[in-house]
Amino acid sequence: MALWGMVIDLDRCTGCQACVIACKAENNVPAVGEKEAKRERIISWMQVLTETDEEHHGEKMRFIPRPCLQCDDPPCTKVCPVYATYRNPEGIVAQIYARCIGCRFCMAACPYNAKYFNWHTYQKEGPGQNPDVSVRPKGVVEKCTFCHHRLQKARVRALAEKRDFDPREYVPACAEACPAQAIFFGDLSDPVSEVARLARSPRAFKLQEELGTKPKVIYLTEGEGGG
Ligand code: SF4
Ligand code: SF4
Protein backbone atom coordinates (compact mmCIF):
# COMPACT_ATOMS: atom_id res chain seq x y z
CA MET A 1 0.00 0.00 0.00
CA ALA A 2 1.26 3.48 -0.89
CA LEU A 3 2.09 6.11 1.72
CA TRP A 4 1.71 9.45 -0.04
CA GLY A 5 4.12 12.19 0.87
CA MET A 6 5.65 15.44 -0.29
CA VAL A 7 9.14 16.89 -0.19
CA ILE A 8 9.57 20.67 -0.54
CA ASP A 9 13.01 22.01 -1.39
CA LEU A 10 13.37 25.39 0.32
CA ASP A 11 16.49 26.04 -1.74
CA ARG A 12 14.34 26.15 -4.85
CA CYS A 13 11.25 27.95 -3.54
CA THR A 14 11.17 31.59 -4.67
CA GLY A 15 7.96 32.47 -2.84
CA CYS A 16 6.13 33.15 -6.11
CA GLN A 17 2.78 31.81 -4.77
CA ALA A 18 2.03 29.75 -7.90
CA CYS A 19 1.28 26.77 -5.62
CA VAL A 20 -1.18 28.83 -3.59
CA ILE A 21 -3.06 30.01 -6.70
CA ALA A 22 -3.09 26.55 -8.29
CA CYS A 23 -4.43 25.03 -5.07
CA LYS A 24 -7.22 27.60 -4.83
CA ALA A 25 -8.31 26.98 -8.42
CA GLU A 26 -8.07 23.20 -8.20
CA ASN A 27 -9.91 22.84 -4.90
CA ASN A 28 -12.51 25.62 -5.18
CA VAL A 29 -10.97 27.35 -2.18
CA PRO A 30 -13.16 30.41 -1.60
CA ALA A 31 -12.19 34.08 -1.59
CA VAL A 32 -13.77 35.28 1.66
CA GLY A 33 -13.82 39.00 0.86
CA GLU A 34 -12.08 41.95 2.44
CA LYS A 35 -14.26 42.20 5.54
CA GLU A 36 -13.74 38.55 6.46
CA ALA A 37 -10.03 38.73 5.62
CA LYS A 38 -9.64 41.58 8.13
CA ARG A 39 -11.14 39.25 10.73
CA GLU A 40 -8.40 36.69 9.90
CA ARG A 41 -10.83 34.32 8.25
CA ILE A 42 -8.89 33.83 5.00
CA ILE A 43 -9.04 30.25 3.71
CA SER A 44 -5.84 29.09 2.02
CA TRP A 45 -5.13 25.36 1.98
CA MET A 46 -1.59 26.09 0.81
CA GLN A 47 0.19 29.05 2.38
CA VAL A 48 3.69 30.36 1.77
CA LEU A 49 5.02 31.29 5.19
CA THR A 50 7.88 33.77 5.34
CA GLU A 51 10.72 34.02 7.80
CA THR A 52 13.48 36.60 7.92
CA ASP A 53 16.95 35.34 8.61
CA GLU A 54 18.33 37.11 11.69
CA GLU A 55 21.86 35.95 10.88
CA HIS A 56 21.70 38.09 7.75
CA HIS A 57 20.18 41.06 9.67
CA GLY A 58 16.74 40.35 8.27
CA GLU A 59 17.94 40.85 4.69
CA LYS A 60 17.44 37.25 3.66
CA MET A 61 13.92 35.84 3.37
CA ARG A 62 12.98 32.19 3.78
CA PHE A 63 9.83 30.90 2.07
CA ILE A 64 8.09 27.86 3.50
CA PRO A 65 5.13 26.51 1.49
CA ARG A 66 2.75 24.95 4.04
CA PRO A 67 -0.10 22.66 3.01
CA CYS A 68 -1.69 20.28 5.53
CA LEU A 69 1.35 18.25 6.54
CA GLN A 70 -0.69 15.02 6.39
CA CYS A 71 0.68 13.92 9.75
CA ASP A 72 1.05 10.19 10.11
CA ASP A 73 0.08 10.55 13.77
CA PRO A 74 -2.37 13.44 13.38
CA PRO A 75 -3.58 15.20 16.52
CA CYS A 76 -6.54 16.68 14.61
CA THR A 77 -8.27 13.35 13.98
CA LYS A 78 -8.04 12.24 17.61
CA VAL A 79 -10.24 15.02 18.93
CA CYS A 80 -13.08 14.88 16.40
CA PRO A 81 -16.18 13.68 18.26
CA VAL A 82 -17.98 12.52 15.11
CA TYR A 83 -15.22 10.86 13.04
CA ALA A 84 -15.45 13.58 10.40
CA THR A 85 -11.68 13.64 9.96
CA TYR A 86 -9.53 10.54 9.78
CA ARG A 87 -6.28 9.16 8.40
CA ASN A 88 -7.02 6.91 5.45
CA PRO A 89 -5.01 3.69 4.83
CA GLU A 90 -2.69 5.50 2.41
CA GLY A 91 -1.86 8.17 4.96
CA ILE A 92 -4.04 10.99 3.65
CA VAL A 93 -5.89 12.86 6.38
CA ALA A 94 -9.41 13.27 5.04
CA GLN A 95 -12.40 15.46 5.93
CA ILE A 96 -16.02 14.30 5.60
CA TYR A 97 -17.88 17.58 5.28
CA ALA A 98 -21.35 16.06 5.63
CA ARG A 99 -20.40 14.73 9.06
CA CYS A 100 -18.58 17.77 10.43
CA ILE A 101 -20.56 19.56 13.16
CA GLY A 102 -18.26 22.59 13.15
CA CYS A 103 -17.01 22.26 16.73
CA ARG A 104 -13.48 23.22 15.53
CA PHE A 105 -11.75 20.92 18.04
CA CYS A 106 -9.56 19.73 15.15
CA MET A 107 -8.50 23.28 14.34
CA ALA A 108 -7.41 23.79 17.93
CA ALA A 109 -5.49 20.50 17.87
CA CYS A 110 -3.55 21.17 14.64
CA PRO A 111 -0.17 22.66 15.58
CA TYR A 112 0.37 23.91 12.03
CA ASN A 113 -2.81 26.00 11.60
CA ALA A 114 -3.63 23.99 8.49
CA LYS A 115 -7.40 23.84 8.99
CA TYR A 116 -9.97 26.48 8.11
CA PHE A 117 -13.55 27.15 9.14
CA ASN A 118 -16.32 28.26 6.79
CA TRP A 119 -17.97 31.07 8.67
CA HIS A 120 -20.36 31.64 5.76
CA THR A 121 -21.49 29.96 2.56
CA TYR A 122 -18.89 31.65 0.41
CA GLN A 123 -19.76 30.00 -2.91
CA LYS A 124 -22.16 27.73 -4.74
CA GLU A 125 -21.44 24.91 -7.16
CA GLY A 126 -21.34 26.31 -10.67
CA PRO A 127 -19.43 27.35 -13.77
CA GLY A 128 -15.78 28.19 -13.28
CA GLN A 129 -15.36 25.71 -10.46
CA ASN A 130 -13.67 22.35 -10.54
CA PRO A 131 -16.52 19.81 -10.68
CA ASP A 132 -14.23 17.15 -9.14
CA VAL A 133 -14.14 18.94 -5.78
CA SER A 134 -17.23 19.67 -3.69
CA VAL A 135 -17.88 23.19 -2.46
CA ARG A 136 -17.94 23.37 1.33
CA PRO A 137 -20.97 24.81 3.12
CA LYS A 138 -21.12 27.20 6.06
CA GLY A 139 -20.21 25.65 9.40
CA VAL A 140 -17.63 23.03 8.40
CA VAL A 141 -13.85 22.77 8.57
CA GLU A 142 -11.76 22.24 5.44
CA LYS A 143 -8.12 21.73 4.55
CA CYS A 144 -5.66 20.41 1.95
CA THR A 145 -6.38 16.86 0.83
CA PHE A 146 -3.19 16.30 -1.23
CA CYS A 147 -5.67 16.71 -4.17
CA HIS A 148 -7.03 13.27 -3.34
CA HIS A 149 -9.53 13.49 -6.24
CA ARG A 150 -6.56 13.40 -8.61
CA LEU A 151 -5.56 10.02 -7.19
CA GLN A 152 -9.06 8.69 -7.67
CA LYS A 153 -9.17 9.99 -11.26
CA ALA A 154 -5.78 8.51 -12.11
CA ARG A 155 -6.84 5.12 -10.73
CA VAL A 156 -10.12 5.17 -12.67
CA ARG A 157 -8.26 6.14 -15.86
CA ALA A 158 -5.83 3.24 -15.45
CA LEU A 159 -8.73 0.86 -14.84
CA ALA A 160 -10.59 2.09 -17.93
CA GLU A 161 -7.43 1.62 -19.98
CA LYS A 162 -6.96 -1.88 -18.52
CA ARG A 163 -3.49 -1.21 -17.17
CA ASP A 164 -1.76 -0.85 -13.82
CA PHE A 165 -1.89 2.50 -12.07
CA ASP A 166 1.51 4.18 -12.00
CA PRO A 167 2.03 6.28 -8.80
CA ARG A 168 3.73 8.94 -10.92
CA GLU A 169 0.33 9.71 -12.49
CA TYR A 170 -0.82 11.22 -9.19
CA VAL A 171 0.49 14.76 -8.76
CA PRO A 172 -1.24 17.43 -6.61
CA ALA A 173 -1.94 20.79 -8.23
CA CYS A 174 0.69 22.65 -6.18
CA ALA A 175 3.49 20.32 -7.27
CA GLU A 176 2.37 20.50 -10.88
CA ALA A 177 2.22 24.31 -10.89
CA CYS A 178 5.52 25.13 -9.15
CA PRO A 179 7.72 26.82 -11.79
CA ALA A 180 10.83 26.23 -9.67
CA GLN A 181 10.09 22.51 -9.33
CA ALA A 182 10.47 22.83 -5.59
CA ILE A 183 7.66 20.38 -4.74
CA PHE A 184 8.14 16.63 -5.14
CA PHE A 185 5.36 14.15 -4.56
CA GLY A 186 5.02 10.39 -4.48
CA ASP A 187 4.99 7.18 -2.52
CA LEU A 188 7.17 7.35 0.59
CA SER A 189 6.83 3.60 1.11
CA ASP A 190 8.64 2.89 -2.16
CA PRO A 191 12.34 3.20 -1.25
CA VAL A 192 13.34 3.96 -4.85
CA SER A 193 10.80 6.74 -5.42
CA GLU A 194 12.17 10.25 -5.71
CA VAL A 195 10.29 11.48 -2.62
CA ALA A 196 11.59 8.60 -0.53
CA ARG A 197 15.14 9.29 -1.70
CA LEU A 198 14.82 13.02 -0.94
CA ALA A 199 13.21 12.32 2.43
CA ARG A 200 16.41 10.44 3.39
CA SER A 201 18.61 13.39 2.40
CA PRO A 202 20.81 14.94 5.11
CA ARG A 203 19.04 18.20 4.23
CA ALA A 204 15.63 16.78 5.19
CA PHE A 205 13.74 18.09 8.21
CA LYS A 206 10.16 18.20 9.49
CA LEU A 207 8.29 21.10 11.02
CA GLN A 208 8.11 20.84 14.82
CA GLU A 209 9.25 17.23 14.68
CA GLU A 210 9.49 17.19 18.47
CA LEU A 211 5.68 17.11 18.65
CA GLY A 212 5.66 13.55 17.33
CA THR A 213 3.02 14.25 14.67
CA LYS A 214 5.18 12.57 11.97
CA PRO A 215 4.40 14.93 9.09
CA LYS A 216 4.52 13.43 5.60
CA VAL A 217 5.42 16.83 4.18
CA ILE A 218 9.18 16.95 4.52
CA TYR A 219 11.38 19.97 3.85
CA LEU A 220 14.88 20.23 2.49
CA THR A 221 16.86 22.99 4.11
CA GLU A 222 18.52 25.70 2.03
CA GLY A 223 22.05 26.54 1.17
CA GLU A 224 23.75 23.18 1.19
CA GLY A 225 23.18 22.30 -2.49
CA GLY A 226 22.19 18.94 -4.04
CA GLY A 227 19.53 16.45 -2.83
S1 SF4 B 1 -14.89 20.77 13.36
FE1 SF4 B 1 -15.75 19.01 12.24
S2 SF4 B 1 -13.98 17.76 11.66
FE2 SF4 B 1 -13.27 19.21 13.21
S3 SF4 B 1 -13.47 18.10 15.17
FE3 SF4 B 1 -15.38 19.22 14.91
S4 SF4 B 1 -16.76 17.82 13.84
FE4 SF4 B 1 -14.68 16.97 13.64
S1 SF4 C 1 -1.12 19.36 9.64
FE1 SF4 C 1 -2.80 19.73 11.05
S2 SF4 C 1 -4.64 19.30 9.82
FE2 SF4 C 1 -2.93 18.35 8.75
S3 SF4 C 1 -2.88 16.22 9.54
FE3 SF4 C 1 -1.44 17.44 10.79
S4 SF4 C 1 -2.66 18.06 12.56
FE4 SF4 C 1 -4.12 17.40 10.97
Tab-separated table of C-alpha atoms and ligand atoms in Angstrom:
chain	number	residue	atom	x	y	z
A	1	MET	CA	0.000	0.000	0.000
A	2	ALA	CA	1.257	3.479	-0.893
A	3	LEU	CA	2.095	6.106	1.719
A	4	TRP	CA	1.715	9.448	-0.036
A	5	GLY	CA	4.122	12.191	0.871
A	6	MET	CA	5.646	15.443	-0.290
A	7	VAL	CA	9.135	16.893	-0.192
A	8	ILE	CA	9.567	20.668	-0.541
A	9	ASP	CA	13.007	22.007	-1.393
A	10	LEU	CA	13.370	25.387	0.317
A	11	ASP	CA	16.491	26.035	-1.736
A	12	ARG	CA	14.337	26.149	-4.848
A	13	CYS	CA	11.248	27.954	-3.543
A	14	THR	CA	11.166	31.592	-4.673
A	15	GLY	CA	7.959	32.473	-2.836
A	16	CYS	CA	6.127	33.148	-6.108
A	17	GLN	CA	2.776	31.815	-4.767
A	18	ALA	CA	2.028	29.747	-7.896
A	19	CYS	CA	1.284	26.769	-5.619
A	20	VAL	CA	-1.182	28.833	-3.588
A	21	ILE	CA	-3.057	30.007	-6.698
A	22	ALA	CA	-3.090	26.546	-8.293
A	23	CYS	CA	-4.429	25.029	-5.069
A	24	LYS	CA	-7.219	27.605	-4.829
A	25	ALA	CA	-8.314	26.981	-8.422
A	26	GLU	CA	-8.071	23.200	-8.195
A	27	ASN	CA	-9.913	22.843	-4.896
A	28	ASN	CA	-12.506	25.624	-5.180
A	29	VAL	CA	-10.973	27.355	-2.175
A	30	PRO	CA	-13.162	30.409	-1.599
A	31	ALA	CA	-12.189	34.076	-1.586
A	32	VAL	CA	-13.770	35.277	1.658
A	33	GLY	CA	-13.820	38.996	0.864
A	34	GLU	CA	-12.085	41.954	2.444
A	35	LYS	CA	-14.262	42.197	5.537
A	36	GLU	CA	-13.740	38.554	6.457
A	37	ALA	CA	-10.030	38.734	5.621
A	38	LYS	CA	-9.638	41.576	8.126
A	39	ARG	CA	-11.137	39.245	10.730
A	40	GLU	CA	-8.396	36.695	9.905
A	41	ARG	CA	-10.830	34.317	8.247
A	42	ILE	CA	-8.892	33.829	4.996
A	43	ILE	CA	-9.041	30.250	3.706
A	44	SER	CA	-5.843	29.089	2.018
A	45	TRP	CA	-5.130	25.357	1.981
A	46	MET	CA	-1.593	26.087	0.806
A	47	GLN	CA	0.195	29.046	2.377
A	48	VAL	CA	3.691	30.359	1.772
A	49	LEU	CA	5.021	31.295	5.194
A	50	THR	CA	7.883	33.767	5.335
A	51	GLU	CA	10.721	34.016	7.799
A	52	THR	CA	13.482	36.596	7.916
A	53	ASP	CA	16.953	35.344	8.605
A	54	GLU	CA	18.330	37.109	11.695
A	55	GLU	CA	21.862	35.946	10.884
A	56	HIS	CA	21.696	38.088	7.753
A	57	HIS	CA	20.184	41.062	9.668
A	58	GLY	CA	16.744	40.349	8.269
A	59	GLU	CA	17.939	40.849	4.691
A	60	LYS	CA	17.435	37.254	3.665
A	61	MET	CA	13.923	35.840	3.368
A	62	ARG	CA	12.978	32.193	3.781
A	63	PHE	CA	9.828	30.900	2.067
A	64	ILE	CA	8.087	27.858	3.501
A	65	PRO	CA	5.129	26.506	1.493
A	66	ARG	CA	2.753	24.949	4.040
A	67	PRO	CA	-0.100	22.662	3.008
A	68	CYS	CA	-1.689	20.279	5.530
A	69	LEU	CA	1.348	18.249	6.543
A	70	GLN	CA	-0.688	15.021	6.385
A	71	CYS	CA	0.678	13.924	9.745
A	72	ASP	CA	1.050	10.193	10.113
A	73	ASP	CA	0.078	10.553	13.767
A	74	PRO	CA	-2.368	13.444	13.380
A	75	PRO	CA	-3.585	15.202	16.519
A	76	CYS	CA	-6.539	16.684	14.608
A	77	THR	CA	-8.273	13.350	13.983
A	78	LYS	CA	-8.043	12.239	17.606
A	79	VAL	CA	-10.242	15.018	18.934
A	80	CYS	CA	-13.076	14.875	16.400
A	81	PRO	CA	-16.176	13.683	18.259
A	82	VAL	CA	-17.981	12.517	15.109
A	83	TYR	CA	-15.218	10.856	13.042
A	84	ALA	CA	-15.448	13.583	10.397
A	85	THR	CA	-11.682	13.639	9.960
A	86	TYR	CA	-9.530	10.535	9.778
A	87	ARG	CA	-6.285	9.159	8.395
A	88	ASN	CA	-7.018	6.909	5.448
A	89	PRO	CA	-5.009	3.691	4.832
A	90	GLU	CA	-2.686	5.498	2.406
A	91	GLY	CA	-1.861	8.168	4.958
A	92	ILE	CA	-4.035	10.993	3.652
A	93	VAL	CA	-5.894	12.855	6.384
A	94	ALA	CA	-9.412	13.273	5.042
A	95	GLN	CA	-12.403	15.456	5.934
A	96	ILE	CA	-16.016	14.302	5.605
A	97	TYR	CA	-17.879	17.578	5.282
A	98	ALA	CA	-21.346	16.057	5.632
A	99	ARG	CA	-20.396	14.730	9.061
A	100	CYS	CA	-18.581	17.775	10.425
A	101	ILE	CA	-20.558	19.562	13.157
A	102	GLY	CA	-18.264	22.590	13.152
A	103	CYS	CA	-17.012	22.262	16.726
A	104	ARG	CA	-13.476	23.218	15.532
A	105	PHE	CA	-11.749	20.919	18.037
A	106	CYS	CA	-9.557	19.725	15.146
A	107	MET	CA	-8.496	23.281	14.340
A	108	ALA	CA	-7.411	23.794	17.928
A	109	ALA	CA	-5.491	20.500	17.867
A	110	CYS	CA	-3.548	21.174	14.644
A	111	PRO	CA	-0.175	22.657	15.581
A	112	TYR	CA	0.370	23.915	12.027
A	113	ASN	CA	-2.814	26.001	11.599
A	114	ALA	CA	-3.634	23.988	8.486
A	115	LYS	CA	-7.397	23.838	8.986
A	116	TYR	CA	-9.974	26.485	8.111
A	117	PHE	CA	-13.545	27.154	9.141
A	118	ASN	CA	-16.320	28.261	6.789
A	119	TRP	CA	-17.975	31.073	8.673
A	120	HIS	CA	-20.358	31.637	5.759
A	121	THR	CA	-21.492	29.960	2.565
A	122	TYR	CA	-18.890	31.648	0.412
A	123	GLN	CA	-19.757	30.002	-2.912
A	124	LYS	CA	-22.156	27.734	-4.740
A	125	GLU	CA	-21.435	24.907	-7.163
A	126	GLY	CA	-21.337	26.308	-10.669
A	127	PRO	CA	-19.431	27.355	-13.774
A	128	GLY	CA	-15.781	28.191	-13.279
A	129	GLN	CA	-15.362	25.715	-10.461
A	130	ASN	CA	-13.668	22.354	-10.541
A	131	PRO	CA	-16.517	19.809	-10.683
A	132	ASP	CA	-14.235	17.146	-9.139
A	133	VAL	CA	-14.140	18.936	-5.781
A	134	SER	CA	-17.231	19.668	-3.694
A	135	VAL	CA	-17.880	23.187	-2.461
A	136	ARG	CA	-17.936	23.374	1.331
A	137	PRO	CA	-20.969	24.810	3.120
A	138	LYS	CA	-21.116	27.199	6.064
A	139	GLY	CA	-20.206	25.645	9.398
A	140	VAL	CA	-17.634	23.025	8.396
A	141	VAL	CA	-13.853	22.772	8.571
A	142	GLU	CA	-11.759	22.241	5.437
A	143	LYS	CA	-8.115	21.728	4.547
A	144	CYS	CA	-5.662	20.415	1.954
A	145	THR	CA	-6.380	16.864	0.830
A	146	PHE	CA	-3.195	16.297	-1.234
A	147	CYS	CA	-5.670	16.708	-4.174
A	148	HIS	CA	-7.033	13.268	-3.339
A	149	HIS	CA	-9.534	13.487	-6.236
A	150	ARG	CA	-6.563	13.395	-8.612
A	151	LEU	CA	-5.558	10.019	-7.192
A	152	GLN	CA	-9.061	8.692	-7.672
A	153	LYS	CA	-9.171	9.990	-11.261
A	154	ALA	CA	-5.779	8.507	-12.114
A	155	ARG	CA	-6.838	5.124	-10.732
A	156	VAL	CA	-10.120	5.167	-12.672
A	157	ARG	CA	-8.256	6.144	-15.857
A	158	ALA	CA	-5.830	3.235	-15.454
A	159	LEU	CA	-8.729	0.861	-14.836
A	160	ALA	CA	-10.590	2.087	-17.935
A	161	GLU	CA	-7.431	1.624	-19.983
A	162	LYS	CA	-6.955	-1.883	-18.516
A	163	ARG	CA	-3.486	-1.209	-17.169
A	164	ASP	CA	-1.764	-0.854	-13.821
A	165	PHE	CA	-1.892	2.500	-12.074
A	166	ASP	CA	1.515	4.182	-11.998
A	167	PRO	CA	2.027	6.278	-8.804
A	168	ARG	CA	3.732	8.939	-10.921
A	169	GLU	CA	0.335	9.713	-12.485
A	170	TYR	CA	-0.818	11.222	-9.187
A	171	VAL	CA	0.485	14.762	-8.763
A	172	PRO	CA	-1.242	17.427	-6.609
A	173	ALA	CA	-1.942	20.790	-8.229
A	174	CYS	CA	0.695	22.648	-6.184
A	175	ALA	CA	3.494	20.318	-7.266
A	176	GLU	CA	2.371	20.503	-10.883
A	177	ALA	CA	2.222	24.311	-10.888
A	178	CYS	CA	5.522	25.127	-9.152
A	179	PRO	CA	7.717	26.817	-11.788
A	180	ALA	CA	10.833	26.234	-9.674
A	181	GLN	CA	10.092	22.513	-9.328
A	182	ALA	CA	10.468	22.833	-5.588
A	183	ILE	CA	7.663	20.380	-4.738
A	184	PHE	CA	8.136	16.630	-5.137
A	185	PHE	CA	5.355	14.145	-4.564
A	186	GLY	CA	5.021	10.392	-4.484
A	187	ASP	CA	4.988	7.177	-2.520
A	188	LEU	CA	7.175	7.352	0.591
A	189	SER	CA	6.833	3.597	1.109
A	190	ASP	CA	8.644	2.893	-2.161
A	191	PRO	CA	12.343	3.196	-1.253
A	192	VAL	CA	13.344	3.956	-4.846
A	193	SER	CA	10.796	6.739	-5.419
A	194	GLU	CA	12.171	10.252	-5.715
A	195	VAL	CA	10.290	11.482	-2.616
A	196	ALA	CA	11.593	8.600	-0.529
A	197	ARG	CA	15.136	9.292	-1.704
A	198	LEU	CA	14.823	13.015	-0.944
A	199	ALA	CA	13.211	12.318	2.431
A	200	ARG	CA	16.406	10.442	3.392
A	201	SER	CA	18.610	13.395	2.395
A	202	PRO	CA	20.807	14.936	5.106
A	203	ARG	CA	19.036	18.196	4.228
A	204	ALA	CA	15.628	16.777	5.194
A	205	PHE	CA	13.742	18.090	8.210
A	206	LYS	CA	10.159	18.197	9.487
A	207	LEU	CA	8.291	21.100	11.017
A	208	GLN	CA	8.113	20.837	14.817
A	209	GLU	CA	9.252	17.235	14.677
A	210	GLU	CA	9.495	17.186	18.467
A	211	LEU	CA	5.682	17.108	18.653
A	212	GLY	CA	5.656	13.547	17.331
A	213	THR	CA	3.021	14.255	14.666
A	214	LYS	CA	5.177	12.575	11.972
A	215	PRO	CA	4.396	14.934	9.093
A	216	LYS	CA	4.521	13.431	5.601
A	217	VAL	CA	5.425	16.830	4.184
A	218	ILE	CA	9.180	16.955	4.517
A	219	TYR	CA	11.382	19.965	3.855
A	220	LEU	CA	14.884	20.233	2.488
A	221	THR	CA	16.859	22.992	4.106
A	222	GLU	CA	18.520	25.700	2.031
A	223	GLY	CA	22.049	26.541	1.171
A	224	GLU	CA	23.749	23.182	1.186
A	225	GLY	CA	23.176	22.299	-2.490
A	226	GLY	CA	22.186	18.935	-4.041
A	227	GLY	CA	19.527	16.449	-2.830
B	1	SF4	S1	-14.894	20.768	13.360
B	1	SF4	FE1	-15.745	19.012	12.244
B	1	SF4	S2	-13.981	17.757	11.657
B	1	SF4	FE2	-13.266	19.212	13.215
B	1	SF4	S3	-13.465	18.104	15.169
B	1	SF4	FE3	-15.378	19.219	14.912
B	1	SF4	S4	-16.759	17.821	13.844
B	1	SF4	FE4	-14.679	16.972	13.637
B	2	SF4	S1	-1.120	19.360	9.640
B	2	SF4	FE1	-2.802	19.725	11.047
B	2	SF4	S2	-4.639	19.300	9.824
B	2	SF4	FE2	-2.928	18.350	8.754
B	2	SF4	S3	-2.876	16.219	9.539
B	2	SF4	FE3	-1.436	17.437	10.789
B	2	SF4	S4	-2.657	18.055	12.556
B	2	SF4	FE4	-4.122	17.403	10.969
